[in-house]
Short mmCIF file of C-alpha atoms in Angstrom, two decimals:
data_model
loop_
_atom_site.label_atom_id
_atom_site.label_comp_id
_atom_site.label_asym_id
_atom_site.label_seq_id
_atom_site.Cartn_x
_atom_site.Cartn_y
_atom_site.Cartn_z
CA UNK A 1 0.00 0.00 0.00
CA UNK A 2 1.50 2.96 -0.97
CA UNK A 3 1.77 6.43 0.95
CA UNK A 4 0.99 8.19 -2.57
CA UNK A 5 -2.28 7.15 -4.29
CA UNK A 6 -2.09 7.30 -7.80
CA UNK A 7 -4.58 5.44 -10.20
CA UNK A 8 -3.14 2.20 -11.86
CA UNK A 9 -4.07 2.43 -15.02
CA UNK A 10 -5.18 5.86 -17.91
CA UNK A 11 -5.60 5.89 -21.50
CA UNK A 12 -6.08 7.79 -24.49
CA UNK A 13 -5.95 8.25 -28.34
CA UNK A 14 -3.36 10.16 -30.38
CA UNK A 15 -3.36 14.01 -29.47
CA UNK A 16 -5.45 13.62 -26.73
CA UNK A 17 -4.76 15.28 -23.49
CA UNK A 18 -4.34 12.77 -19.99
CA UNK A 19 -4.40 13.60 -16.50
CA UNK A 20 -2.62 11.52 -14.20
CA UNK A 21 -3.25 11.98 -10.42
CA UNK A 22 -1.49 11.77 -7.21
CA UNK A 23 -3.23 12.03 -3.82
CA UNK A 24 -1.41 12.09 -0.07
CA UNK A 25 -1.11 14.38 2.80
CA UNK A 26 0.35 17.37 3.99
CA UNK A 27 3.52 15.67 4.59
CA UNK A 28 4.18 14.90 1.10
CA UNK A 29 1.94 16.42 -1.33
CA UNK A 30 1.52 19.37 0.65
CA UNK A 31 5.38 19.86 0.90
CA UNK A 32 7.16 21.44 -1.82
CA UNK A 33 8.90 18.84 -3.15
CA UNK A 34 6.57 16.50 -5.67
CA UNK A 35 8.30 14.93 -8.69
CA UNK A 36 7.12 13.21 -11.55
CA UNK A 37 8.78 10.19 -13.04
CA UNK A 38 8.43 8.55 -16.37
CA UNK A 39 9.51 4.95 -17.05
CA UNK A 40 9.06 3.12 -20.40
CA UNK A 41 9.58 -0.51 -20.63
CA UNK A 42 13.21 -1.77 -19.90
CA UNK A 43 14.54 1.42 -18.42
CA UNK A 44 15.29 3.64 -15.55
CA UNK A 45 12.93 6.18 -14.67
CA UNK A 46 13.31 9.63 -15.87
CA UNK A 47 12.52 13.32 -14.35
CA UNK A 48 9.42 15.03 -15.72
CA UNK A 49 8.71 17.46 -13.64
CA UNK A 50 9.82 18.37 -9.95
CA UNK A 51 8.66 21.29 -7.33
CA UNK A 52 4.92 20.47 -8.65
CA UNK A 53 5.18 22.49 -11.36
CA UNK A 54 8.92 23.05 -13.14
CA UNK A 55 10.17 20.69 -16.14
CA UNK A 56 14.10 19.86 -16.00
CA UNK A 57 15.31 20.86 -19.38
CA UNK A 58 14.74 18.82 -22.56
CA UNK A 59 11.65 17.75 -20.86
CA UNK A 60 8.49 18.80 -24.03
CA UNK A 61 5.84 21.46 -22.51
CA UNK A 62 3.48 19.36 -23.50
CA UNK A 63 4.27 17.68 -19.77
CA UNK A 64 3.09 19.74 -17.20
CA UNK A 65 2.46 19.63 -13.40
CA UNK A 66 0.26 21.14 -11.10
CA UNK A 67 -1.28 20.88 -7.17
CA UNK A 68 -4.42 21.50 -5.36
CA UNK A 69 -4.37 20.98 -1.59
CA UNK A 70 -3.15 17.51 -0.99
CA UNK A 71 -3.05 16.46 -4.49
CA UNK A 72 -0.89 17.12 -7.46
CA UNK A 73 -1.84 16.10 -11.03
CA UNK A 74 0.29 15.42 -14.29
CA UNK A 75 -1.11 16.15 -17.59
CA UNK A 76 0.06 15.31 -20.94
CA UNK A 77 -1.33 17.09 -23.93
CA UNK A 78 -0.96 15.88 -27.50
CA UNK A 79 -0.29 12.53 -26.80
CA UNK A 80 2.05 10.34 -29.05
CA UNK A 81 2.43 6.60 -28.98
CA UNK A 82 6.15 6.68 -27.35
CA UNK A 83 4.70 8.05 -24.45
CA UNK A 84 3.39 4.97 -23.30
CA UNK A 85 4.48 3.81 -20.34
CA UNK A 86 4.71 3.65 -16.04
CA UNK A 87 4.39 7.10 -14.74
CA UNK A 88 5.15 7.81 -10.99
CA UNK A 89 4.71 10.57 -8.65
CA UNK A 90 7.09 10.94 -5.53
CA UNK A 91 7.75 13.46 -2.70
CA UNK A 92 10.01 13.82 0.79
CA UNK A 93 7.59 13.09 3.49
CA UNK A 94 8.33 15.04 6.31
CA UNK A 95 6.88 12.59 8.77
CA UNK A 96 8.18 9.94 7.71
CA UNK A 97 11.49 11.56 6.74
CA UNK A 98 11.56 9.73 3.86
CA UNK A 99 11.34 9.54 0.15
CA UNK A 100 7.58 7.94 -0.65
CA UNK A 101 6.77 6.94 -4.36
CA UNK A 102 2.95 6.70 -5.72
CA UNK A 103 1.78 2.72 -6.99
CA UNK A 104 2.34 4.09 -10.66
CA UNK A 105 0.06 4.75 -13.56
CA UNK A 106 -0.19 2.59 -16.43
CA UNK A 107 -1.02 4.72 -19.40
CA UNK A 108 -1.45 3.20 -22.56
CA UNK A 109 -2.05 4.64 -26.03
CA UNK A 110 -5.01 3.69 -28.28
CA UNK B 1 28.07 13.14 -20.34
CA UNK B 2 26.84 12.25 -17.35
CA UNK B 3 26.98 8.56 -16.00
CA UNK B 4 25.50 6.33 -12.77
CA UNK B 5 27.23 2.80 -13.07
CA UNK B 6 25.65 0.39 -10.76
CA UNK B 7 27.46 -2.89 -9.91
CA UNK B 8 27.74 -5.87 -7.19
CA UNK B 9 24.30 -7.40 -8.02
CA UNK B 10 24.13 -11.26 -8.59
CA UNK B 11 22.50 -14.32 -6.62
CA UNK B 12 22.91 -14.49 -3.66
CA UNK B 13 21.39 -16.97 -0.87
CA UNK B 14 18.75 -15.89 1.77
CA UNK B 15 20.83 -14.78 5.38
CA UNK B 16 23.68 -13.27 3.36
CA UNK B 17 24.80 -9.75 2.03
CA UNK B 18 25.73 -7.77 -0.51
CA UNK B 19 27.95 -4.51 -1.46
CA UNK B 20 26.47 -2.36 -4.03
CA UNK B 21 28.40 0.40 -6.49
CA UNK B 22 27.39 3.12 -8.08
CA UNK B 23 30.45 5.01 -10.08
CA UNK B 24 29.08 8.77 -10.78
CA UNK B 25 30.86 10.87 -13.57
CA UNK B 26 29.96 13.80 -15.12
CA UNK B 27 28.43 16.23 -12.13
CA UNK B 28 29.44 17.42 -9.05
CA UNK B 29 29.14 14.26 -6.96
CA UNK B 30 30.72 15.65 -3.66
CA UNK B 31 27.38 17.85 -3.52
CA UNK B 32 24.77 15.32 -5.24
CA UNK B 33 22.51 13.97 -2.73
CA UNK B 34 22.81 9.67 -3.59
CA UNK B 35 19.46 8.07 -3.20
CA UNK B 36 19.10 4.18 -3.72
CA UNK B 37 15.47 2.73 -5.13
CA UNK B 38 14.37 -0.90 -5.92
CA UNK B 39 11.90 -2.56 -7.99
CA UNK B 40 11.02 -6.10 -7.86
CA UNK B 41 9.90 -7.13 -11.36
CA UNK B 42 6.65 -6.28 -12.67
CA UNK B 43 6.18 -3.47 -9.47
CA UNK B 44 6.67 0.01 -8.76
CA UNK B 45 9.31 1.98 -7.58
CA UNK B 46 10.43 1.73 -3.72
CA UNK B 47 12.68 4.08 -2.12
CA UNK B 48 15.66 2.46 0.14
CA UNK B 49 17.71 5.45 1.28
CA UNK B 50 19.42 8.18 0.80
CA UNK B 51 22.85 10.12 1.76
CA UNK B 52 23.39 13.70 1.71
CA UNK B 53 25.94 15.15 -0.47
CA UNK B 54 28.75 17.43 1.22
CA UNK B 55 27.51 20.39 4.11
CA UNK B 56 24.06 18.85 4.33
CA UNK B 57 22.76 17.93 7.81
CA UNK B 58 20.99 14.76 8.55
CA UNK B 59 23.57 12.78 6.21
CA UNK B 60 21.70 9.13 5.50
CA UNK B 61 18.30 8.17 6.00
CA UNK B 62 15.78 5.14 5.20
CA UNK B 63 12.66 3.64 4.21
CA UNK B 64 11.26 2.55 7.94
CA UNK B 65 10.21 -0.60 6.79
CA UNK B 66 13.80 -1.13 5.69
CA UNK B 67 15.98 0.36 8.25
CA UNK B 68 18.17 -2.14 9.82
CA UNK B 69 19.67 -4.29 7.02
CA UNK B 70 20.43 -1.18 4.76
CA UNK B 71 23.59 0.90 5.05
CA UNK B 72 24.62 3.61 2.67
CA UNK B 73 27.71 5.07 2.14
CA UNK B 74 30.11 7.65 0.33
CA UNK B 75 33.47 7.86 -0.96
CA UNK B 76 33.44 11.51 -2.48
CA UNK B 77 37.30 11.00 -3.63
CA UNK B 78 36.48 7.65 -5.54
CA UNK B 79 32.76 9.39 -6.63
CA UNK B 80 31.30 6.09 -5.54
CA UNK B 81 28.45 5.47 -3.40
CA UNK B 82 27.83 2.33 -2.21
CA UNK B 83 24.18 0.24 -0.34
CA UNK B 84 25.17 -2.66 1.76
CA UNK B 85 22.43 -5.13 2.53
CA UNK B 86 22.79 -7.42 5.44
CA UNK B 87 20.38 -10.54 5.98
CA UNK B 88 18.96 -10.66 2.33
CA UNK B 89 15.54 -12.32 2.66
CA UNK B 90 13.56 -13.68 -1.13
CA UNK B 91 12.05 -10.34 -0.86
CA UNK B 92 14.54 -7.73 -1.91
CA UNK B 93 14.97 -9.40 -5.10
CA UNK B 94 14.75 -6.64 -7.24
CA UNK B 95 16.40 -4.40 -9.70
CA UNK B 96 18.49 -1.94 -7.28
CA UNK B 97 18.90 1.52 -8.84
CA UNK B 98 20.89 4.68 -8.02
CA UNK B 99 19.65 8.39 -7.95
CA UNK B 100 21.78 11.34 -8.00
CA UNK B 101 19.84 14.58 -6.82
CA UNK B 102 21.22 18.03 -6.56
CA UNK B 103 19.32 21.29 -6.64
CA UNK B 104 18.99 25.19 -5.81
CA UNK B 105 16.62 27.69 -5.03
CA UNK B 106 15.62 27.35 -9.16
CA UNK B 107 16.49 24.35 -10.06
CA UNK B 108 16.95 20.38 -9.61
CA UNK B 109 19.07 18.05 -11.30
CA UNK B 110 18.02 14.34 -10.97
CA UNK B 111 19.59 11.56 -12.47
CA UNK B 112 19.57 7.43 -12.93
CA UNK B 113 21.65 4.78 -13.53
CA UNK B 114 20.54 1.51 -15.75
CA UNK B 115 20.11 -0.65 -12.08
CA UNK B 116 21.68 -4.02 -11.14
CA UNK B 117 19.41 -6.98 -10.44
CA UNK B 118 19.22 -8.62 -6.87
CA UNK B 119 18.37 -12.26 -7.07
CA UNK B 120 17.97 -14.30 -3.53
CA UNK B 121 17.31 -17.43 -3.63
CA UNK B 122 18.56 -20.41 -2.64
#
């Protein structure tokens, strides 16, 4: 059972905007230190977006990040076939003054 | 170009341990916060630890569930940081990865090796 609740699977066509979210507490989420991952089959996971909102460079604006309360949300507009994938969320959770990681999100393309 | 070399996985019986390397080249390890994470095939991503780079406070800490049988360690002159694993049990199989993390007030840097597998099993 993870700390981070994310949903385990999302889908969509071509083009098509996804939302992926990420609900927890005001240890983690609330903190300001939520990071998305993005893994595709066979390799490490890579930064999308980190502090919520900002996207490490070489990361496409068509990732972006965003928060409300206890619960942060990854979207991806125009979606393309190689972005299917595992997607995670993570943050430092100050009570347990430790690293937690959301279940993942399967999101397939149609 | 920046490179995380992870190394010292294998098979290994349940009750034993294992050393785990990760060779860092290409940014400023001595400052890089070194974070270890683990996933058991087919799972998500589980956080073991982490150590704090160079004039950072609070220097290593751990998942709770795992603290006890995980150390990690530094060696800022060989840019190495190692995760030893004492009393390996058929569940920490898993694909062992290393994070480096450094950041500012603007910015963050985050980066991953390619992982070395765990097997237990007798």
């Amino acid at each position: 059972q993870s700390v981070l609740t994310q949903p385990p699977s999302a889908s969509g066509t071509p083009g098509q905007r996804v939302t992926i979210s990420c609900s927890g507490s005001r240890s983690n989420i609330g903190g300001p230190y939520v990071s998305w991952y993005q893994q595709l089959p066979g390799t490490a996971p890579k930064l999308l977006i980190y502090r919520h909102t900002q996207r490490p460079s070489g990361v496409p604006d068509r990732f972006s990040g965003s928060k409300s309360g206890t619960s942060a949300s990854l979207a991806i507009s125009g979606l393309r076939s190689e972005d299917e994938g595992d997607y995670y969320c993570a943050a430092w959770d100050d009570s347990l003054s430790g690293r937690v990681f959301g279940g993942g999100t399967k999101l397939t393309v149609l | 170009e920046v490179q995380l070399v992870e190394s010292g996985g294998g098979l290994v019986q349940p009750g034993g341990s294992l050393k785990l390397s990760c060779a860092v080249s290409g940014f400023t390890f001595s400052g890089s916060d070194m974070h270890w994470v683990r996933q058991a095939s087919g799972k998500g991503l589980e956080w073991v630890g982490r150590i704090r780079g160079k004039g950072n406070s609070d220097a290593t800490a751990y998942a709770a569930s795992l603290k006890g049988r995980f150390t990690i360690s530094r060696d800022d002159s060989k840019n190495t940081a190692y995760l030893h694993i004492n009393s390996l049990k058929t569940e920490d199989t898993a694909v062992y990865y290393c994070n480096g993390r450094y950041g500012d007030s603007t910015e963050e840097f985050d980066y991953w090796g390619r992982g070395t597998l765990v097997t237990v099993s007798s």
